[in-house]
CSV table of C-alpha atoms and ligand atoms in Angstrom, one decimal:
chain,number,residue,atom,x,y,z
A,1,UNK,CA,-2.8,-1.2,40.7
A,2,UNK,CA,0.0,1.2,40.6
A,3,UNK,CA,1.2,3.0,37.3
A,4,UNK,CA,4.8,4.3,36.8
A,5,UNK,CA,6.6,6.3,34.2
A,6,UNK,CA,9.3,4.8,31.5
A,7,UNK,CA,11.3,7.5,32.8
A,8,UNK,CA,10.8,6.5,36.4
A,9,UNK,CA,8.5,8.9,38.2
A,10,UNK,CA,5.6,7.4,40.2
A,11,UNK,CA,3.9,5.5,40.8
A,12,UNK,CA,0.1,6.8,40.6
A,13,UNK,CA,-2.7,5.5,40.6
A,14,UNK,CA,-5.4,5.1,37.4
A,15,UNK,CA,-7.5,8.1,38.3
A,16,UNK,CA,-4.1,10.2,38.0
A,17,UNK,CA,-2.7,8.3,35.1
A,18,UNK,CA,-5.8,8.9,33.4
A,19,UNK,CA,-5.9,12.9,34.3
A,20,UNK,CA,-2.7,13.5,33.7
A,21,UNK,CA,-1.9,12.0,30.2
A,22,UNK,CA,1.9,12.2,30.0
A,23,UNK,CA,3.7,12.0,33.5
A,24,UNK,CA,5.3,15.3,34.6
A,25,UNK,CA,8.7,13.6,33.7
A,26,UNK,CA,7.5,13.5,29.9
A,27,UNK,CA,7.6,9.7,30.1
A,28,UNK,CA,4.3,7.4,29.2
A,29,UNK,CA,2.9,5.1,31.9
A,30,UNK,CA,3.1,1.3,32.3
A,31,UNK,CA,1.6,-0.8,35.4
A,32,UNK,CA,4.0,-1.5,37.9
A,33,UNK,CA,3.5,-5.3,37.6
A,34,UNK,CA,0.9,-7.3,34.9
A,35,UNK,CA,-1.8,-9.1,36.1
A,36,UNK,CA,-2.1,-12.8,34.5
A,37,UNK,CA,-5.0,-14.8,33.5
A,38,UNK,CA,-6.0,-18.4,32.7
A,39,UNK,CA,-8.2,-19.8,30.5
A,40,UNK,CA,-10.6,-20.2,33.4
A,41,UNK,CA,-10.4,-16.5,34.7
A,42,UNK,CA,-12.9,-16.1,31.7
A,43,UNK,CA,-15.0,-19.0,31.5
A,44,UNK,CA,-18.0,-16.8,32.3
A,45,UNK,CA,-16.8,-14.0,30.2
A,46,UNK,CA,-19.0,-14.6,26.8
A,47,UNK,CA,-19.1,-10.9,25.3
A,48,UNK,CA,-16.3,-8.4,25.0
A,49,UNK,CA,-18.4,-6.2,27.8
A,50,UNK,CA,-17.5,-9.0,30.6
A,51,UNK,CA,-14.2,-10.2,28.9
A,52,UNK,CA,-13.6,-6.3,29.9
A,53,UNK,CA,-14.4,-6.9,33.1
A,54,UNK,CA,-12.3,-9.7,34.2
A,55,UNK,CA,-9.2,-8.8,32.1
A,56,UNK,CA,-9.6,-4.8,33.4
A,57,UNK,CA,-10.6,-5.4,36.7
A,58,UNK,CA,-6.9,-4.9,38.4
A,59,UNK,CA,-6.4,-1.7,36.9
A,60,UNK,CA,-9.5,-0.1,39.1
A,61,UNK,CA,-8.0,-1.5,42.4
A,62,UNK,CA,-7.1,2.1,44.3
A,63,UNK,CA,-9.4,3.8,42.0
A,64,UNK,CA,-12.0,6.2,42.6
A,65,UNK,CA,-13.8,4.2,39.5
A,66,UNK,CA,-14.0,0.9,40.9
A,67,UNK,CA,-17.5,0.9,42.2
A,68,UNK,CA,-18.7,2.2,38.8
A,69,UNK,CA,-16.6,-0.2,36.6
A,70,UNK,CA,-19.2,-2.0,35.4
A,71,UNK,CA,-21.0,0.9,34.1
A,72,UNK,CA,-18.1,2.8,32.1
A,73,UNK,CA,-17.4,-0.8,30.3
A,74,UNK,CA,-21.2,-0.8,29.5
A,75,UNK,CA,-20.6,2.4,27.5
A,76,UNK,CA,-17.3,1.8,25.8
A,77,UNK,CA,-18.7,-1.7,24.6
A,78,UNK,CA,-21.4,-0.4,23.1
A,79,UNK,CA,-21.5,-2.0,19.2
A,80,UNK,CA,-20.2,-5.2,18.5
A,81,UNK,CA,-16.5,-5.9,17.3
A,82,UNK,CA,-16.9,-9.4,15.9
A,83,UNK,CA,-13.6,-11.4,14.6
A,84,UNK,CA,-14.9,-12.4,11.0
A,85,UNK,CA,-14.0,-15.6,9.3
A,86,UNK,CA,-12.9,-14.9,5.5
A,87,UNK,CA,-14.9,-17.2,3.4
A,88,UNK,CA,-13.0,-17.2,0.7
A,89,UNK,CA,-9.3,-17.5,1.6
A,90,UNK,CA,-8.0,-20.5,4.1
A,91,UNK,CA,-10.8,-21.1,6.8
A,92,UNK,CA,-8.2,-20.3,9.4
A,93,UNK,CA,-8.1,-16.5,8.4
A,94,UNK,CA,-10.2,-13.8,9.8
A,95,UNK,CA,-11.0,-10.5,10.0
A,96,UNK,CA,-11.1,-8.4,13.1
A,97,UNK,CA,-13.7,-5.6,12.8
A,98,UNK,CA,-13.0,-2.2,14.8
A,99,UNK,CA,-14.8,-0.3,13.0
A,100,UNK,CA,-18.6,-0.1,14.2
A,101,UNK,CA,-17.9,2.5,16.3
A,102,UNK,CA,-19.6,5.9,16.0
A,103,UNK,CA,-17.4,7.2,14.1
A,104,UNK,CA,-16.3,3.6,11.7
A,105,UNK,CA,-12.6,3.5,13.5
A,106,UNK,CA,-11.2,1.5,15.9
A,107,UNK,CA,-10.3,5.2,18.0
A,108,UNK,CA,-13.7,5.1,19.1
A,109,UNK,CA,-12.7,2.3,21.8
A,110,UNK,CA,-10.2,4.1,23.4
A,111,UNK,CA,-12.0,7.1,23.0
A,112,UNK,CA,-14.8,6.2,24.7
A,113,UNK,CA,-13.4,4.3,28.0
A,114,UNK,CA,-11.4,7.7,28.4
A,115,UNK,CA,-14.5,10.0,28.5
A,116,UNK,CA,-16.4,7.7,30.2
A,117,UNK,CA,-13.5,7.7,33.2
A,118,UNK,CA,-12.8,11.4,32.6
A,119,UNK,CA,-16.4,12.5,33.2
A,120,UNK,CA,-16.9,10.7,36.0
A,121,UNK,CA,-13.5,12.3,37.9
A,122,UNK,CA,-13.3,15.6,36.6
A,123,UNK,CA,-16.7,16.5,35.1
A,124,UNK,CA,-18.3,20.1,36.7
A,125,UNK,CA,-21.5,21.6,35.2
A,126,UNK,CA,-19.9,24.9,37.0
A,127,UNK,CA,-16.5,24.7,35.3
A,128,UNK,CA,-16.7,22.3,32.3
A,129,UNK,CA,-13.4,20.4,32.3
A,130,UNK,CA,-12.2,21.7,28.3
A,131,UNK,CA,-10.2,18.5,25.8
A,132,UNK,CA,-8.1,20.1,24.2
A,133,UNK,CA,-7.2,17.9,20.5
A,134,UNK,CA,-5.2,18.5,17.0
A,135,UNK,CA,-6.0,15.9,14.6
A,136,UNK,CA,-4.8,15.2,11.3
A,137,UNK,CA,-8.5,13.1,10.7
A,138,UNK,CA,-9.6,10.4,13.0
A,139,UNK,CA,-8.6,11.2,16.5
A,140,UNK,CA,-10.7,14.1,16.8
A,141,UNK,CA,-13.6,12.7,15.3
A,142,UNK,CA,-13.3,9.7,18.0
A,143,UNK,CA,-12.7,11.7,21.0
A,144,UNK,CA,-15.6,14.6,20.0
A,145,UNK,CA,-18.3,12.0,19.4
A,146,UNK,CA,-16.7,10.2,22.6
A,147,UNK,CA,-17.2,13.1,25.3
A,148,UNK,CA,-20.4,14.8,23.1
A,149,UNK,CA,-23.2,15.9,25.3
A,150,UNK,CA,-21.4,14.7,28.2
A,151,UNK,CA,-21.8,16.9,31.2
A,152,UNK,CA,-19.4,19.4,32.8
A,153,UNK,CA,-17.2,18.2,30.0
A,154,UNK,CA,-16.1,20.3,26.6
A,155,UNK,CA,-14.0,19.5,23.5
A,156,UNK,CA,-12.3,22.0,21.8
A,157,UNK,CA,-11.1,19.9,18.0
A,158,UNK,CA,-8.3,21.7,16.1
A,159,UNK,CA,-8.1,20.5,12.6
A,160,UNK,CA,-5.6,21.7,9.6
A,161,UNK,CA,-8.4,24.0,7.0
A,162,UNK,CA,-8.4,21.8,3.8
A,163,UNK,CA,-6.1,18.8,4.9
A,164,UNK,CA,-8.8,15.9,5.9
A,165,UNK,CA,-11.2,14.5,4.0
A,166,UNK,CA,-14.5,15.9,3.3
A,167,UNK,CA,-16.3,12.9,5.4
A,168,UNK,CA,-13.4,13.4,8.2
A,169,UNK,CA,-14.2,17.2,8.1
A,170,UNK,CA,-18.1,16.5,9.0
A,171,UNK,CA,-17.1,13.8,11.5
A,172,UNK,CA,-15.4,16.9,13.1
A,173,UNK,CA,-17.7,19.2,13.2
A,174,UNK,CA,-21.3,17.8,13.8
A,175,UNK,CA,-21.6,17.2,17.8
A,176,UNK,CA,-23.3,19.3,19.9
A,177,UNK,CA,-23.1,22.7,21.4
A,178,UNK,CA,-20.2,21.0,24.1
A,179,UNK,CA,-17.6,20.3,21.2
A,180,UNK,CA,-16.2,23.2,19.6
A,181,UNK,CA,-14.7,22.3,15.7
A,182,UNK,CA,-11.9,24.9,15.2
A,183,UNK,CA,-10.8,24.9,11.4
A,184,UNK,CA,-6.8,26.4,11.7
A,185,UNK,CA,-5.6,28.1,9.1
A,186,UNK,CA,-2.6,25.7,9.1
A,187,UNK,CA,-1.1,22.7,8.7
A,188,UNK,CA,-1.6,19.7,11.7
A,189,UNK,CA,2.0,21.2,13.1
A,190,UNK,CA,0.3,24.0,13.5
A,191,UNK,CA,-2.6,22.1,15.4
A,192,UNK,CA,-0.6,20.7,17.7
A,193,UNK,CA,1.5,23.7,18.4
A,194,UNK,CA,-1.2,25.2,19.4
A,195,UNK,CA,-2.8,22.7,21.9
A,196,UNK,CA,0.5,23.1,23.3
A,197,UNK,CA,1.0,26.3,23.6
A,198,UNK,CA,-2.6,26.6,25.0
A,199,UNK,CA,-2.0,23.8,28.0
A,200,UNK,CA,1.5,26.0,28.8
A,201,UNK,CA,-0.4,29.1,29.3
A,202,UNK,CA,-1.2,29.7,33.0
A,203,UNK,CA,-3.7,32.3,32.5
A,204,UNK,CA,-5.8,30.4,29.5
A,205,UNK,CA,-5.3,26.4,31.3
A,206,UNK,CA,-7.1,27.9,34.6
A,207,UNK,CA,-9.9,29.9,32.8
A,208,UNK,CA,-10.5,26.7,30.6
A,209,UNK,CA,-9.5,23.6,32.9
A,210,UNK,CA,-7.4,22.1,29.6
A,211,UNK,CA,-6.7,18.4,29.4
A,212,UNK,CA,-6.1,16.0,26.7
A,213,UNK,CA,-7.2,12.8,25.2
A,214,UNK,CA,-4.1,12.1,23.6
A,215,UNK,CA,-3.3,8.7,22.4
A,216,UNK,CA,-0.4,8.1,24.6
A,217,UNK,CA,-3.3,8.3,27.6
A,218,UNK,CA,-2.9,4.9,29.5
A,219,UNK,CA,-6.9,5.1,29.7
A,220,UNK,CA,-7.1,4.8,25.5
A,221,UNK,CA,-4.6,1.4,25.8
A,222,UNK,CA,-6.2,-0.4,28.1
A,223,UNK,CA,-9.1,-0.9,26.2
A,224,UNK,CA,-7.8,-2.0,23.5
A,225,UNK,CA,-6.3,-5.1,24.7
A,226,UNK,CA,-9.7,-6.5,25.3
A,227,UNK,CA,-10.6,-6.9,22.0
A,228,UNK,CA,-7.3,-8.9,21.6
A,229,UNK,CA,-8.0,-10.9,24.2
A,230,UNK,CA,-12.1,-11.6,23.3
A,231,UNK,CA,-11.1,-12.1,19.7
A,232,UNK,CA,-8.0,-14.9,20.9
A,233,UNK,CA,-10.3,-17.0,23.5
A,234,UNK,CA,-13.3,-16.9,20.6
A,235,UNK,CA,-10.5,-18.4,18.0
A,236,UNK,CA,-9.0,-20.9,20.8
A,237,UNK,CA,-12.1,-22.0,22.3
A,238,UNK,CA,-13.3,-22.5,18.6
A,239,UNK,CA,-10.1,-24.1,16.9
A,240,UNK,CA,-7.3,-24.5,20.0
A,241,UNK,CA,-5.4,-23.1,18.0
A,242,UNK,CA,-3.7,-19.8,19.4
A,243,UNK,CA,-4.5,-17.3,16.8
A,244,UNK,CA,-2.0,-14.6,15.9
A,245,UNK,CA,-2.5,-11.0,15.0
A,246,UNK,CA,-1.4,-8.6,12.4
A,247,UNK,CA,-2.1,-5.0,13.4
A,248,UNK,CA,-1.9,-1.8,10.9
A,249,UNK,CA,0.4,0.8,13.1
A,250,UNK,CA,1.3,4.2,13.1
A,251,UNK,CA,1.6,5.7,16.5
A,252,UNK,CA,1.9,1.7,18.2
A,253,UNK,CA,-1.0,2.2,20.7
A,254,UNK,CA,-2.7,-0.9,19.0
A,255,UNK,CA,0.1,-2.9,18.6
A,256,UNK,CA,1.2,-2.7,22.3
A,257,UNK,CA,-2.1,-3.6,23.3
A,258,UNK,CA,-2.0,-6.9,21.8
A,259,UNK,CA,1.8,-7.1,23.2
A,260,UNK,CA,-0.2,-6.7,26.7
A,261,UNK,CA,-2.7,-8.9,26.1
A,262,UNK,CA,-0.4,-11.8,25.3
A,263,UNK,CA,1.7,-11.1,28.2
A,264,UNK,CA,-1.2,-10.9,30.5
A,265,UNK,CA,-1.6,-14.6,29.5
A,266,UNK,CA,-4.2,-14.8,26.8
A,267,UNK,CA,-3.5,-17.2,23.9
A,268,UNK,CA,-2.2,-14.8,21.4
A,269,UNK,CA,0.6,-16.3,18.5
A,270,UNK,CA,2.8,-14.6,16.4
A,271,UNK,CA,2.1,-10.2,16.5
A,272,UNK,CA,2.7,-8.5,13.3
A,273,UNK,CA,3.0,-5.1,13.1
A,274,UNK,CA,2.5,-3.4,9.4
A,275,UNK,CA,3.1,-0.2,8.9
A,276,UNK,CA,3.0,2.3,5.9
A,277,UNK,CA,6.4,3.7,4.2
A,278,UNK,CA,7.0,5.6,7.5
A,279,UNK,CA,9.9,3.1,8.6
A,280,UNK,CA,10.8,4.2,11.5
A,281,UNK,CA,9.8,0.9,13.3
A,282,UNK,CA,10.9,-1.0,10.6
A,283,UNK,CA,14.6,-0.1,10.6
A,284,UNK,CA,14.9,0.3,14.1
A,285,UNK,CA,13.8,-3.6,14.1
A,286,UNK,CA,16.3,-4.0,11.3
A,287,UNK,CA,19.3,-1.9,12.7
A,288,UNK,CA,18.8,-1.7,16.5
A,289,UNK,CA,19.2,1.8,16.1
A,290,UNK,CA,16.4,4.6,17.3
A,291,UNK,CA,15.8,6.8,14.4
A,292,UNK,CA,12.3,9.0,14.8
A,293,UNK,CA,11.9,11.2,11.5
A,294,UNK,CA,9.3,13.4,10.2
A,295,UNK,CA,6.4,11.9,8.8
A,296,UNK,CA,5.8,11.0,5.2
A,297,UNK,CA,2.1,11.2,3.5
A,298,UNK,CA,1.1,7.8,2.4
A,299,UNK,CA,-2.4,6.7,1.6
A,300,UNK,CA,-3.0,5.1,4.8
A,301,UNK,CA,-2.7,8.8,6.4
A,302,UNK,CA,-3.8,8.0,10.4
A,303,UNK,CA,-0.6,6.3,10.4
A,304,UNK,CA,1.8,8.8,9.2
A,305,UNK,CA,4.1,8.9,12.3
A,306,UNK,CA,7.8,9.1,12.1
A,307,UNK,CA,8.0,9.0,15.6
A,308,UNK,CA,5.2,6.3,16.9
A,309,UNK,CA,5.4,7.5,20.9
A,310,UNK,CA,4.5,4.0,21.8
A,311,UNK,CA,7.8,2.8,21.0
A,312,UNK,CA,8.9,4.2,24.6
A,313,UNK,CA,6.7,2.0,26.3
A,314,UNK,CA,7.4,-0.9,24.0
A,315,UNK,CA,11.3,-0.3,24.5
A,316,UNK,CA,11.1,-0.1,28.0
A,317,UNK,CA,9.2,-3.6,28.6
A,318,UNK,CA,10.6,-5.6,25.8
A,319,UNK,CA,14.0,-4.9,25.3
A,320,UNK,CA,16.1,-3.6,22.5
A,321,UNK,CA,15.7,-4.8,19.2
A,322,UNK,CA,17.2,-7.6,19.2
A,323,UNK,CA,14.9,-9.1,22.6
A,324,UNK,CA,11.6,-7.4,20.6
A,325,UNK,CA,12.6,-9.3,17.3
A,326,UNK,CA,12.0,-12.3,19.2
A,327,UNK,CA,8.6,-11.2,19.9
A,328,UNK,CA,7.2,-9.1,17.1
A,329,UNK,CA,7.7,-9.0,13.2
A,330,UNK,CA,8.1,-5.2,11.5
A,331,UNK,CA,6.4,-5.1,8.1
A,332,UNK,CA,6.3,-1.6,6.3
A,333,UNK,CA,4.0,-1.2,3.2
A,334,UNK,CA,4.1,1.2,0.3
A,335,UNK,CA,1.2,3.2,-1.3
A,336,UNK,CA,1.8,0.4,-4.6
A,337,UNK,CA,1.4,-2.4,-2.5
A,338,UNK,CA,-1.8,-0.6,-0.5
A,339,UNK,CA,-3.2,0.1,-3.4
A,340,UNK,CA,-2.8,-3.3,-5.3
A,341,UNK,CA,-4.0,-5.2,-1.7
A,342,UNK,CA,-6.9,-3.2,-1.7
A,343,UNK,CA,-7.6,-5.0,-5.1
A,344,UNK,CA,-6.4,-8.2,-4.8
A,345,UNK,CA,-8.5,-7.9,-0.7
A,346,UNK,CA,-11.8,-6.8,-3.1
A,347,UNK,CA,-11.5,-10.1,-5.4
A,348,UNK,CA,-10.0,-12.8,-3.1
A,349,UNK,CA,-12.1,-11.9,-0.4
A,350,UNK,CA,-15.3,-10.0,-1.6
A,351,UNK,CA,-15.4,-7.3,0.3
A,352,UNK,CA,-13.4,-3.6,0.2
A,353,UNK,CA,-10.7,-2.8,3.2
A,354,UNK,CA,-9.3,0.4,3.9
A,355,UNK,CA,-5.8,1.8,2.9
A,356,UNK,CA,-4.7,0.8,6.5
A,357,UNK,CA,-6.3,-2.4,6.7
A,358,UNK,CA,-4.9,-2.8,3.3
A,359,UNK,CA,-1.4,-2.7,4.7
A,360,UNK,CA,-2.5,-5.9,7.5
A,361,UNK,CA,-4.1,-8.2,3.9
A,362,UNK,CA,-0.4,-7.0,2.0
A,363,UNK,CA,1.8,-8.6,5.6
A,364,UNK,CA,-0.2,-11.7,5.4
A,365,UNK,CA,0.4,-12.1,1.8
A,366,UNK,CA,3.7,-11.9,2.4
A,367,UNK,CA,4.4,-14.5,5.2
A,368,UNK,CA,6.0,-17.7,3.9
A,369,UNK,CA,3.3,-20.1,2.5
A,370,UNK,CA,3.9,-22.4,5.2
A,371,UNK,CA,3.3,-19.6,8.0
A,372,UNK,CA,0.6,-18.4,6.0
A,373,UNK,CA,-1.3,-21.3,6.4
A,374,UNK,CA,-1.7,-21.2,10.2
A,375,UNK,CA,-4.4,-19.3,12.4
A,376,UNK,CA,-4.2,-15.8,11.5
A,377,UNK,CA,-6.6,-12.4,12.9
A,378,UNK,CA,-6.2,-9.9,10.2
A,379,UNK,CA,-7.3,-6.2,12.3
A,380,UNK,CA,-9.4,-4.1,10.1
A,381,UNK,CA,-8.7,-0.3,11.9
A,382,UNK,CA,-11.1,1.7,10.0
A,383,UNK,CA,-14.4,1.0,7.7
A,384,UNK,CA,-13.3,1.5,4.1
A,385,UNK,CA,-16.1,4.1,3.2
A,386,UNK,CA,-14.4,6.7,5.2
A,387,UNK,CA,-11.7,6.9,2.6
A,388,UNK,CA,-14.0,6.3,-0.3
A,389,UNK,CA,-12.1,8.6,-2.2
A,390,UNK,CA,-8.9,6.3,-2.4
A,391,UNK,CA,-10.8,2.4,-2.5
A,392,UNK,CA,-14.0,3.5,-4.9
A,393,UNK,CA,-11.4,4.3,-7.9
A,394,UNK,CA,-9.8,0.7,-6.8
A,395,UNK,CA,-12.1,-1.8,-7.0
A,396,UNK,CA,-14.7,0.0,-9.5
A,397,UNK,CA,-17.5,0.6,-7.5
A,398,UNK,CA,-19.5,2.6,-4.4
A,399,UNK,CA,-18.7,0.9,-1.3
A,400,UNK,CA,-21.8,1.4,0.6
A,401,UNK,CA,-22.1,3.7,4.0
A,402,UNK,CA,-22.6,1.8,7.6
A,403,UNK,CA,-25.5,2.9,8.6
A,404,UNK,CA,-23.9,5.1,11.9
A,405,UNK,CA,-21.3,7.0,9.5
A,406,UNK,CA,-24.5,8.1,6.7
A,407,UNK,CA,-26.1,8.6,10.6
A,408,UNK,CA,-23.5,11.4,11.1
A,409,UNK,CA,-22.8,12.7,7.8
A,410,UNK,CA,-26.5,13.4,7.5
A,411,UNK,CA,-26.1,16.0,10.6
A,412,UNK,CA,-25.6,19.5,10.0
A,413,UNK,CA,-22.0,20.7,10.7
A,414,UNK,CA,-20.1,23.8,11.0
A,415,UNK,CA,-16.8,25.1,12.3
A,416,UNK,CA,-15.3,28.3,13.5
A,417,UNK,CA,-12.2,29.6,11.1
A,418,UNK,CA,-9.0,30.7,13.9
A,419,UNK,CA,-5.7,31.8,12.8
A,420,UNK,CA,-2.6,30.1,14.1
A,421,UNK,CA,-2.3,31.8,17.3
A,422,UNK,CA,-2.8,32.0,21.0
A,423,UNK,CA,-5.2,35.5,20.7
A,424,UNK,CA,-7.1,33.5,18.1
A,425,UNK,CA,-7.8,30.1,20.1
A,426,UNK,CA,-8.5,32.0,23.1
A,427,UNK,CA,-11.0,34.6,21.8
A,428,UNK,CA,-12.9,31.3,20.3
A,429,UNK,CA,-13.0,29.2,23.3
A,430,UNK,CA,-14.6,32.6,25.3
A,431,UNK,CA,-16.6,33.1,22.9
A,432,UNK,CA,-18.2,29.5,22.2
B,501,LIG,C1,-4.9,5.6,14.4
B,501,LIG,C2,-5.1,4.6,13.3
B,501,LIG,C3,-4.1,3.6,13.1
B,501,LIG,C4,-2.8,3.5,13.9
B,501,LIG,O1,-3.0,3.0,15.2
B,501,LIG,P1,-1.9,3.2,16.3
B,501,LIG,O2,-2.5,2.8,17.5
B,501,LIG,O3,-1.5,4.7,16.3
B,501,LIG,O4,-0.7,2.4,15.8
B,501,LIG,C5,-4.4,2.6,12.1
B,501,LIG,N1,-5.5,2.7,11.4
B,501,LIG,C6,-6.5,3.7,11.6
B,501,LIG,C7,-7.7,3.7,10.7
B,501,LIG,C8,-6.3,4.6,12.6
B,501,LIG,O5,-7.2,5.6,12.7
């Protein structure tokens, strides 16, 4: 399988999509040509691990990875991600878990297929390979827990000092002595600045061997789709009925998935994206007309993107708006309506969601009675004791830790304090 950018350069294979990221272009890469399935292709297939196999099996063709295939899908499978029916509401509605990760989001997927690929193809006891990542809360927390202890391999995480929550903070900075938890004095703009300024720098990138595990890496997509497709053949195989989706969204990395999934040929319905009060989706849908923005703070902070880099990719394979309104629906959600969905999700349902699952129970709520009625997959992104702070005042009580996240909160943490600037970010990562 060949990749090549949106903005034409390539193609490459997966070992080189994968290390590179972002094509030297700037654009994002897509595969040259989809591979298709039938129902049959996965007869076999009866967990996630080997639905990964069949449906992921074209990518490694020309890889480096193929012979060891098998073995990176054995570690990014790791916990279950079971498609839960809701008792409660119509029999037809479930809920898609991604959070049993390691670190209770669904980044830990992605995450996790990317260190397992990047260790294997660039890993050196001698000259540790060095992920560079700003996060604004869950990213880091995925891709540190992903690539900790992993040989030859280091993570550098640059977090904004007192602008994630106190249980994201400690998801930060509790690995071991190969991931290094940088507390900026700054804001997330800051972060990222940073990172980039660090990855420019000829002198620093060869001492440190940088590279990222930024979201826009083709190795944390491809993952993804799997669970799409082994949550759509459970549902169909169950009901025959082809299930659709509705998928929280900031930066679009999970909704495309599911748009790949689909077009690869498994039996996928409607897709719904919701997104928070950042619109910029939402109008472009609406307007045909490409606005990115800054981002706006809502409650369901890991999506706060005003300019969801996904959208490249999306535009490039599905058209303009009008061809992608045939295909997807746009809803964007504001902090009332999160708020009130995470009541209304507590006593219709029995159980507490998350600000951004929140924003996938407030879509389906809103689809015409008639739609409403037919086979939906709500995606729950992220367990809702990570934001604790925001559901417990909700619904009026504690919602009770998974047993992994009171795992890692129970670790001892710490974090080195850097300034904004190059002199600072290099003096730590010498020193550490
Ligand atoms: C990252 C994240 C999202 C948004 O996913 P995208 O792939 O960026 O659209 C939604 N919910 C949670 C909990 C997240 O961490």
């Amino acid at each position: 399988m060949k990749f090549i950018s949106t903005r034409g350069s390539g193609p490459v294979n997966l070992d080189s999509a994968l290390r590179k990221g972002i094509a030297s272009d700037g654009g994002l890469y897509l595969p040259t040509q989809l591979p298709t399935f039938g129902l049959d292709d996965f007869e076999n297939a009866s967990d996630i691990g080997s639905v990964a196999g069949v449906l992921l099996r074209p990518y490694f063709e020309g890889s480096d990875l193929a012979s060891e295939m098998q073995q990176i899908l054995a570690e990014t499978y790791s916990f279950p991600i079971p498609a839960t029916p809701i008792q409660s509401a119509d029999s037809k509605l479930s809920m898609l878990e991604l959070y049993h990760g390691p670190t209770a989001a669904f980044k830990d997927v992605g995450a996790g297929f990317l260190a397992a690929c990047l260790s294997r193809l660039e890993g050196d006891v001698d000259a540790p390979l060095t992920i560079l990542v700003a996060t604004s809360g869950d990213t880091g927390g995925a891709v540190a827990a992903a690539f900790d202890q992993r040989p030859g391999m280091r993570v550098a995480v640059l977090f904004p000092d007192g602008r994630v929550s106190k249980r994201q903070e400690h998801q930060l900075c509790c690995w071991s002595d190969n991931v290094i938890s940088l507390k900026v004095q700054g804001a997330f703009d800051d972060c990222q600045a940073l990172v980039k300024a660090a990855m420019a720098d000829p002198k620093l990138s060869s001492t440190h061997r940088f590279s990222s595990a930024n979201s826009i890496n083709i190795g944390r997509l491809l993952p993804q789709s799997t669970y799409y497709a082994d949550a759509s053949l459970r549902h169909f195989r169950r009901t025959g009925n082809k299930p659709g989706f509705i998928i929280p969204t900031g930066n679009l990395g999970n909704g495309f998935a599911c748009v790949m999934a689909r077009a690869m040929g498994l039996p996928i319905g409607p897709i719904v994206l919701a997104t928070n009060s950042n619109r910029t989706i939402a109008d472009y849908f609406e307007t045909n007309e490409w606005a990115p923005r800054e981002s706006l703070q809502t409650l369901a902070s890991a999506m706060d993107v005003g300019n969801p880099s996904n959208m490249e990719r999306l535009r490039e394979w599905g058209g303009d708006a009008k061809d992608l309104r045939a295909q997807l629906a746009v809803t964007s959600v504001s902090d009332e309506q999160i708020k009130a969905a995470i009541k209304q999700d507590f006593t219709e349902f029995g159980f507490a969601t998350c600000p951004h699952t929140a924003t996938a129970t407030h879509a389906w709520r809103q689809l015409d009675p008639e739609v409403r009625q037919q086979d939906w997959i709500l995606v729950a992104t992220a367990h809702p004791a990570k934001f604790e702070t925001i559901v417990e005042p909700l619904i009026g009580e504690p919602v009770p830790l998974p047993a992994g996240l009171a795992d890692i909160l129970s670790r001892p943490a710490s974090a080195i304090s850097i300034q904004p600037d190059l002199t600072s970010l290099a003096a730590a990562l010498t020193d550490n």
